[in-house]
Coordinates of C-alpha atoms in Angstrom, one line a residue:
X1 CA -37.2 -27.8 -28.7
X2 CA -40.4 -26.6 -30.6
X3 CA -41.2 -23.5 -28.8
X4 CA -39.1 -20.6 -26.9
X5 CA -39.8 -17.5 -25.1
X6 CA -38.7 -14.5 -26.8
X7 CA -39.5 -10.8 -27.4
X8 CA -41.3 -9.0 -30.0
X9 CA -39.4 -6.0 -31.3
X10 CA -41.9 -3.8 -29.1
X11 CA -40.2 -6.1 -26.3
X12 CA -43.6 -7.8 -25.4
X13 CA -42.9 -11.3 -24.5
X14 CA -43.8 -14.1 -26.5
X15 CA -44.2 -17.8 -27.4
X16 CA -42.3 -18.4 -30.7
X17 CA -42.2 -21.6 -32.7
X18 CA -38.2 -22.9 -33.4
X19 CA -39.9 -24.9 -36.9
X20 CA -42.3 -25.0 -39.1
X21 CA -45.7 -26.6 -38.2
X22 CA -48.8 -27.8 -40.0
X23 CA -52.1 -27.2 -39.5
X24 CA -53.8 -29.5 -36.8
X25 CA -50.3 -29.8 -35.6
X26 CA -50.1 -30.6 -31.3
X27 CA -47.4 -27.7 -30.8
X28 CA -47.6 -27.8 -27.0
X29 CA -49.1 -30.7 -24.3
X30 CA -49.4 -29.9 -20.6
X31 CA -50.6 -32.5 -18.1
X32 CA -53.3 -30.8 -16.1
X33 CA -52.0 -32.5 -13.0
X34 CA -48.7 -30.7 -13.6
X35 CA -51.0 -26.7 -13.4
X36 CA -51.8 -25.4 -10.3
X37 CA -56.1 -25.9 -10.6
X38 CA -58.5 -24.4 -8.5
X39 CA -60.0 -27.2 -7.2
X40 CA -56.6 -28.4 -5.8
X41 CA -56.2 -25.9 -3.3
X42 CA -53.9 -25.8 -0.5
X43 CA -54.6 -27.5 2.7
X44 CA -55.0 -24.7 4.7
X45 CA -57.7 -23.1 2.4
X46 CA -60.3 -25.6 2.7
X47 CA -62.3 -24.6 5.2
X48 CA -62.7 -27.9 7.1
X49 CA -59.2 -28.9 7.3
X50 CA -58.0 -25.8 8.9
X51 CA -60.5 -27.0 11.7
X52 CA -58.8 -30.4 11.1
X53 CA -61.9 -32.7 10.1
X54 CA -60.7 -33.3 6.5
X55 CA -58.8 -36.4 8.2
X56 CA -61.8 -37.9 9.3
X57 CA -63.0 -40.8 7.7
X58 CA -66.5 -39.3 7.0
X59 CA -65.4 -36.3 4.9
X60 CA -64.5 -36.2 1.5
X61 CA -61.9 -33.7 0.5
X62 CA -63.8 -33.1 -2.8
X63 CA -67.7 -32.9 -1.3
X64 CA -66.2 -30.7 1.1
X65 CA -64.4 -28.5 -1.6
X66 CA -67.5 -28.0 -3.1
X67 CA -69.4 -27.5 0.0
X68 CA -66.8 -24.4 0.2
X69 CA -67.3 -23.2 -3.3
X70 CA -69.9 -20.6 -2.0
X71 CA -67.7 -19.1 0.3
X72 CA -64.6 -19.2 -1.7
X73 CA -64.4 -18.8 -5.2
X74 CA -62.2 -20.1 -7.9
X75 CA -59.7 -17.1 -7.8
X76 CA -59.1 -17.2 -4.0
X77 CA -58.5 -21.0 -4.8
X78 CA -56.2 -20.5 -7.2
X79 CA -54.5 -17.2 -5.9
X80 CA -53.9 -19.0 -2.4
X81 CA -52.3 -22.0 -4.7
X82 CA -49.7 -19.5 -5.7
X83 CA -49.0 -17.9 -2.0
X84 CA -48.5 -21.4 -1.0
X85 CA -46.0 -22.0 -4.0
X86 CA -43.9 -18.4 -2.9
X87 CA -44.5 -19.6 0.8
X88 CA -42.6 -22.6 -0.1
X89 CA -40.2 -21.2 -2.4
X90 CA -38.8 -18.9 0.5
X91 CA -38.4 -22.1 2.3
X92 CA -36.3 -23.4 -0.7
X93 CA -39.0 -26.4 -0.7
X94 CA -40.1 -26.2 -4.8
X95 CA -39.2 -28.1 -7.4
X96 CA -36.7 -26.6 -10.6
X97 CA -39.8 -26.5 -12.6
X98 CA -42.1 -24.8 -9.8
X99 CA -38.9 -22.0 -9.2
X100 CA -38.6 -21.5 -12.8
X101 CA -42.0 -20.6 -13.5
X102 CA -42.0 -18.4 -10.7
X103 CA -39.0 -16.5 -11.8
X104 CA -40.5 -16.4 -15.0
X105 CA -43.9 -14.2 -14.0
X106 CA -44.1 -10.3 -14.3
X107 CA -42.6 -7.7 -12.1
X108 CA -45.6 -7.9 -9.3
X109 CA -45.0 -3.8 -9.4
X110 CA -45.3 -3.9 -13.1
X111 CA -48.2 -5.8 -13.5
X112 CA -50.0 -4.4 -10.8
X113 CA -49.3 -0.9 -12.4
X114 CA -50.8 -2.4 -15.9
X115 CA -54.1 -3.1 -14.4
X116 CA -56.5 -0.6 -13.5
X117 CA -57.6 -2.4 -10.4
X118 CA -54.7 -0.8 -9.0
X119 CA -55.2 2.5 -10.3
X120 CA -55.4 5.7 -8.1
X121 CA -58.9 7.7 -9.2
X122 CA -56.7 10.7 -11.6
X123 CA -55.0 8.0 -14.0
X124 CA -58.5 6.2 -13.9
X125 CA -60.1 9.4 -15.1
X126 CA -57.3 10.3 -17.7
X127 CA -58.7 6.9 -19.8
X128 CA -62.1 8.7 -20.2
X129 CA -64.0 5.4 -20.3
X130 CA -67.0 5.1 -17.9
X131 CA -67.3 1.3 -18.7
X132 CA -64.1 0.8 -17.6
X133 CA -64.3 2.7 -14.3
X134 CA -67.7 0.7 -13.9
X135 CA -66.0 -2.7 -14.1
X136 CA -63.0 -1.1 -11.8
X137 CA -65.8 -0.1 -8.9
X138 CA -67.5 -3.8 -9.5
X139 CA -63.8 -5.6 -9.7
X140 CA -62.4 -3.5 -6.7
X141 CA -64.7 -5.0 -3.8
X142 CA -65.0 -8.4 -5.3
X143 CA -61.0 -8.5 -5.1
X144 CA -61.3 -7.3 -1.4
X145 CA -63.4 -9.7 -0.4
X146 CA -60.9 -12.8 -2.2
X147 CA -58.0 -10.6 -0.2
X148 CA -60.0 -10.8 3.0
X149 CA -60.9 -14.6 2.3
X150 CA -57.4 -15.6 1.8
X151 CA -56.6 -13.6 5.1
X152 CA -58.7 -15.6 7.2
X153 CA -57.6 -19.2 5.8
X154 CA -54.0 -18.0 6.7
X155 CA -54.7 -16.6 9.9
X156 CA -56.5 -19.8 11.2
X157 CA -53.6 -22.1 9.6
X158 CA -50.5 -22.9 12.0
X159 CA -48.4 -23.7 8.8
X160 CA -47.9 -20.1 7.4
X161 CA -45.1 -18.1 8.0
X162 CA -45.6 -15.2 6.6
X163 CA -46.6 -13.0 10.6
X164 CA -46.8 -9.4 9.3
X165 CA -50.2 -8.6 7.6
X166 CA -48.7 -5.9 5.1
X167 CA -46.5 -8.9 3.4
X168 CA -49.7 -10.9 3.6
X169 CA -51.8 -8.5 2.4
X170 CA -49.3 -7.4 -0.7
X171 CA -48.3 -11.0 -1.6
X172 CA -52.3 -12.4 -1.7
X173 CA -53.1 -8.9 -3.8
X174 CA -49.8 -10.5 -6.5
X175 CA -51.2 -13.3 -6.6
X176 CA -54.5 -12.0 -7.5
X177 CA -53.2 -10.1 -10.1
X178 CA -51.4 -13.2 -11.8
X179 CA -54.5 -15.6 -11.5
X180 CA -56.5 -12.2 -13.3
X181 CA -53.8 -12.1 -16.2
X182 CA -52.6 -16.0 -16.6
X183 CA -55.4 -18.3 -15.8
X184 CA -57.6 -20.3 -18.1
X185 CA -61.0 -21.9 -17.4
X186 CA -61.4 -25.3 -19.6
X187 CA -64.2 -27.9 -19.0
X188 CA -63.4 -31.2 -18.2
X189 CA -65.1 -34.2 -19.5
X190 CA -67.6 -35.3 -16.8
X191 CA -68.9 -31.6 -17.2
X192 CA -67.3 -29.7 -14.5
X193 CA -65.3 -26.7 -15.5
X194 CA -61.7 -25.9 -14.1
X195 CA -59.7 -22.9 -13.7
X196 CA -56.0 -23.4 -14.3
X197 CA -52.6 -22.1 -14.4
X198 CA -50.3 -23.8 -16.7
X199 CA -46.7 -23.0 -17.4
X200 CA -45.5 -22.4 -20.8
X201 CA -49.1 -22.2 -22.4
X202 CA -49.7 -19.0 -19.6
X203 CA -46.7 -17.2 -21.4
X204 CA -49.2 -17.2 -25.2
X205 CA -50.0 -14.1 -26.1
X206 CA -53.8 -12.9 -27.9
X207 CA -54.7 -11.7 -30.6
X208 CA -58.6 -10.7 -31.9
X209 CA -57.4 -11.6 -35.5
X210 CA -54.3 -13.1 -36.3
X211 CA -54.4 -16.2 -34.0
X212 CA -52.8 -19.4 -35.3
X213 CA -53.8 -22.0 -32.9
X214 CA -56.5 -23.2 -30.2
X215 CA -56.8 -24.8 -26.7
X216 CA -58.6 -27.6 -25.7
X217 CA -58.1 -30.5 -23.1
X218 CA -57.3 -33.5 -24.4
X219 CA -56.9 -37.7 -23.3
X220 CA -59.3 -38.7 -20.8
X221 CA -57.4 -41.3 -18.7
X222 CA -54.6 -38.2 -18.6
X223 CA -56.4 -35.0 -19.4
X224 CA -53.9 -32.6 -20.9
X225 CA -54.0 -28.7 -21.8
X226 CA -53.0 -29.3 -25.5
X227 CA -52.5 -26.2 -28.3
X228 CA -52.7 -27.4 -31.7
X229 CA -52.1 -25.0 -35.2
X230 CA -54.9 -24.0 -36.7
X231 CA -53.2 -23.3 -39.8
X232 CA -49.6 -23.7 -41.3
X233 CA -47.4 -21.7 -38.9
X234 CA -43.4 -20.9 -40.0
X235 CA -40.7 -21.1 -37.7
X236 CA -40.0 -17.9 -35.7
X237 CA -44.0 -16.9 -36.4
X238 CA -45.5 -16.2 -32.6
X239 CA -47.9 -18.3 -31.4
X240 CA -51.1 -16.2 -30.7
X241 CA -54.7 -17.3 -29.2
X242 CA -57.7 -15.8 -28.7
X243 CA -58.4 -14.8 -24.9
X244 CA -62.1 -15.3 -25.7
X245 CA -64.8 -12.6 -24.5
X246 CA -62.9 -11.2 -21.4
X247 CA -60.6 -9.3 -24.3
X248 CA -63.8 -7.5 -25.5
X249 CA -63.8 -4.8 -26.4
X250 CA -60.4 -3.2 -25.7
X251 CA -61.6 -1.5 -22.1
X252 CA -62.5 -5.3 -20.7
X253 CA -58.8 -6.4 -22.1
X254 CA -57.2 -3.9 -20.3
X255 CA -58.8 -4.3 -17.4
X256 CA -58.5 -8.1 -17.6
X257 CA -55.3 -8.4 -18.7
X258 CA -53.4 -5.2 -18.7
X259 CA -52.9 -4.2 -22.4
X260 CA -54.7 -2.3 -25.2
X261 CA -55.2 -4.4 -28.3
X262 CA -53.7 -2.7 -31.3
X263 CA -56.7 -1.5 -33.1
X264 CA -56.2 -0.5 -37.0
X265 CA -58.9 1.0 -38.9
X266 CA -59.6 -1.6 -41.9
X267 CA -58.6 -4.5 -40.5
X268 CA -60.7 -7.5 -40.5
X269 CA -62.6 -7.8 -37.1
X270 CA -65.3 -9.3 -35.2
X271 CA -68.3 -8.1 -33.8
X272 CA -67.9 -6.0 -30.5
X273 CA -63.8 -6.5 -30.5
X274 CA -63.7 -2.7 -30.7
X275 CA -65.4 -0.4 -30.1
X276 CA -66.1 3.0 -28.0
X277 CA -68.3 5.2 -26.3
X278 CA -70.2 8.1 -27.4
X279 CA -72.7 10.8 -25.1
X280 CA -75.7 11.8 -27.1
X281 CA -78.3 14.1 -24.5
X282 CA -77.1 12.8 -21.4
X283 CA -77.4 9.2 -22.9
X284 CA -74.1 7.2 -23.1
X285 CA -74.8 5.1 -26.8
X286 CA -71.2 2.2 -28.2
X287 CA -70.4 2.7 -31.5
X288 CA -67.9 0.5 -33.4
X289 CA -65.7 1.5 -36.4
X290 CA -68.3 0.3 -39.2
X291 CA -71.6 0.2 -36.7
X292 CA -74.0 2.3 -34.9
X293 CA -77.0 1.4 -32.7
X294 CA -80.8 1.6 -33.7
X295 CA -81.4 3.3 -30.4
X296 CA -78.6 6.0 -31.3
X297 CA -79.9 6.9 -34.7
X298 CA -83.2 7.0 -32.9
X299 CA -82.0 9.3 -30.5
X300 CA -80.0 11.9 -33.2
X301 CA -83.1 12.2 -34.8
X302 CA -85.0 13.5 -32.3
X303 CA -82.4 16.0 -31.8
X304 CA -83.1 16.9 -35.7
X305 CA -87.1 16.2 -34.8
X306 CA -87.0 13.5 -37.8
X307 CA -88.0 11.0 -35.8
X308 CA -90.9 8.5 -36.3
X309 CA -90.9 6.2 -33.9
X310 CA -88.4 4.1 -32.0
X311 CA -88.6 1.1 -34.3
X312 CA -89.6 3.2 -37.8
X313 CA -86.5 5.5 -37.8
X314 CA -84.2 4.7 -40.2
X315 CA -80.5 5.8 -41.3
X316 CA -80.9 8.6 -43.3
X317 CA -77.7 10.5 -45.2
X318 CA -78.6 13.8 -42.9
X319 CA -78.9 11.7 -40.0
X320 CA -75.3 10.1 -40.9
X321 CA -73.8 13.3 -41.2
X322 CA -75.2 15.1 -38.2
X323 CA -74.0 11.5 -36.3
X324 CA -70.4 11.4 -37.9
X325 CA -70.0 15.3 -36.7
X326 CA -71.1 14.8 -33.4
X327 CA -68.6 11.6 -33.2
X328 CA -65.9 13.3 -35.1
X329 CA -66.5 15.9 -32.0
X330 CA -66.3 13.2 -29.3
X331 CA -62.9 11.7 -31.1
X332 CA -61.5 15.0 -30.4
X333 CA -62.4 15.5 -26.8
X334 CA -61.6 11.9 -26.1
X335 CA -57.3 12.9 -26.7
X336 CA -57.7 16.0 -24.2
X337 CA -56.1 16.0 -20.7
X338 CA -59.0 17.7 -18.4
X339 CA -55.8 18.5 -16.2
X340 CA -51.6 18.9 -17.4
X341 CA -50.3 16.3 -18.2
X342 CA -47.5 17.4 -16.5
X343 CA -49.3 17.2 -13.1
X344 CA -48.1 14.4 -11.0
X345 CA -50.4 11.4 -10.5
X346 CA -49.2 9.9 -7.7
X347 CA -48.2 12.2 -4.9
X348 CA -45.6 13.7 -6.5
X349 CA -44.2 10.4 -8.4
X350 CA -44.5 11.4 -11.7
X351 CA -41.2 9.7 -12.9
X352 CA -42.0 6.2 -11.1
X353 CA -42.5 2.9 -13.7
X354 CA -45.6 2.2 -12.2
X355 CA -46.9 5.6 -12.6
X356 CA -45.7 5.7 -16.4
X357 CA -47.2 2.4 -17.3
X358 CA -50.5 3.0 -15.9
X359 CA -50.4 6.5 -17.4
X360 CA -49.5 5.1 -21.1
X361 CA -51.6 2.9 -20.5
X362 CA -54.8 4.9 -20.3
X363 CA -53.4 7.2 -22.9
X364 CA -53.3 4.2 -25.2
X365 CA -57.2 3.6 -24.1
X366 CA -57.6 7.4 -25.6
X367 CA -56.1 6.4 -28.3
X368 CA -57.7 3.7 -29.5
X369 CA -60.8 5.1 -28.6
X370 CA -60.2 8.0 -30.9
X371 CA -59.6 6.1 -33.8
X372 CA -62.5 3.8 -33.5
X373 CA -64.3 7.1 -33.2
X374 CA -62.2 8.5 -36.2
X375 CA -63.5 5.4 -38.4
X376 CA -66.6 5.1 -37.2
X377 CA -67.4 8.9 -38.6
X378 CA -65.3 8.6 -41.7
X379 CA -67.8 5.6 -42.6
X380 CA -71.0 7.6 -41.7
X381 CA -69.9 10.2 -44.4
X382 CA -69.2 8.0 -47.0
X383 CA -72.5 6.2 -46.3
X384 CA -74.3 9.5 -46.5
X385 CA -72.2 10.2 -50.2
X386 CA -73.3 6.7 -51.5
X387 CA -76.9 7.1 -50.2

């Protein structure tokens, strides 16, 4: 009765609060043993019991789970937790709780478009952030080799029905995408850390700077996911948390989790939530909307040839002004197409969903790009006026 799901007026789904709570307030409690963990996988994904030894009075399902942890990691784990769970639900074998979380996940089209994992090389390119496509290289063969992993637990299992690979193949890649958007990684008391999927708390949206409550397990004889306030929060106020480093800066928390913080130039923020890239002689040098890097003022004033010496140079107002016109020039650039816009991205399906979210998606990348960039050179001129 304390909490419903809802939509913002941007229609982004939401955790909302139904009455007012008080700080240090327990707003939501979740039984661990009622997530789906990663060290709880299915049967058939522990490597011994496909070969049928886990029955054997020598092994111990937990030694041999960790035994395995080298050869599968948590996100297979967890991923093949959530093929087993569709597996059964087409079997009609799930509890009401089980099918409504289920029903309650993305469109598996819609959140594979958001994440640019998925995304062909063009839209990739249209974002016009090399960290990005860096962590997409990285993320892409990491994520074959869980697909492949998951393949070959299935294949050796005789309990899985699913026969064709392509349903395999798209249904492990789904389920990679919601353990990369949804899960949480908490550490338990005797030390060992666990990666989770918990319904209701998965649905809480982040925040960099307006979150209202916190996460942390609680009860030791029954460990629980609880969220309590972290300050006085009124009824119909969304509940918002912070997603922790994987949401910084903006490029990681799209790629993590599909979206594009809001980014707004005087807001209060913390170190490395935004910022964006800037090309300085062939160098590549992150600049955030109040900072700039030793080593980038050391490098624009060689350019000028006032440089000292790598650790002498200091900010001076000509420095700051030749740095805030070459950044006002690169938060320019950064909102071109190199190619129309009009041109289609994916063989000729311009007008699919998936092709316009992961389009507006790297647009809004651009964009909050530029106006890191935008503030970043506004504050170097006023620096050089005051100095």
């Amino acid at each position: 009765d304390l909490l419903r799901l809802d939509e913002s007026p941007d229609c982004i789904r939401g955790i909302y609060l139904n009455s007012d709570v008080q700080k240090g307030d327990t707003i939501l409690s979740v039984p661990l043993k009622h997530c789906i963990r990663d060290d709880e996988p299915p049967s058939w994904m522990i490597r011994d019991s496909v070969n049928g030894s886990i029955d054997d009075e020598d092994d111990n399902e937990e030694d041999i789970l960790e035994n395995d942890d080298e050869l599968i990691g948590w996100a297979s784990r967890l991923a093949a937790s959530v093929v087993d769970l569709k597996i059964k639900a087409s079997r009609e074998s799930l509890s009401s709780a089980q099918s409504i979380w289920l029903s309650l996940l993305p469109n598996p089209s819609y959140l594979r478009a958001s994440l640019p994992v998925h995304w062909p090389e063009d839209v990739l390119e249209k974002a016009k952030c090399s960290e990005l496509e860096l962590a997409v290289d990285t993320g892409f063969f990491s994520r074959a080799n869980a697909v492949q992993n998951i393949m070959d637990r299935m294949e050796q299992s005789d309990n899985i029905a699913v026969d064709d690979f392509e349903t395999r193949k798209i249904m492990i890649e789904d389920a990679l995408d919601v353990v990369q958007t949804r899960s949480c990684r908490l550490v338990l008391e005797n030390g060992r850390p666990v990666r989770f999927l918990a319904p209701v708390f998965d649905m809480i949206n982040h925040h960099p700077t307006k979150v209202n409550a916190e996460f942390l397990v609680d009860d030791v004889d029954n460990p629980s996911l609880v969220v309590r306030a972290l300050q006085d929060v009124q009824k119909d106020e969304e509940l918002l948390i912070d997603y922790g480093e994987s949401a910084r800066p903006d490029w990681k928390c799209l790629f993590s989790y599909g979206f594009v913080p809001l980014f707004e130039a005087g807001a209060p923020a913390g170190d490395g939530d935004h910022t964006a890239e800037l090309f300085l002689e062939g160098q590549r040098f992150i600049v955030g909307p109040d900072s700039v890097s030793e080593e980038l003022v050391y490098a624009m004033a060689l350019t000028m040839s006032e440089a000292d010496s790598e650790y002498d140079t200091k900010l001076t107002p000509s420095i700051a002004l030749r740095l805030a016109q070459r950044i006002s020039e690169s938060a320019f650039y950064v909102l071109l197409d190199d190619e129309d816009s009009s041109a289609s991205s994916c063989d000729g399906n311009s007008d699919a969903p998936e092709t316009i979210i992961s389009e507006r998606l790297a647009a809004s990348l651009r964009w909050s790009q530029h106006k890191i960039l935008v503030a970043c050179s506004l504050g170097l001129r006023d620096w050089a006026v005051n100095h």
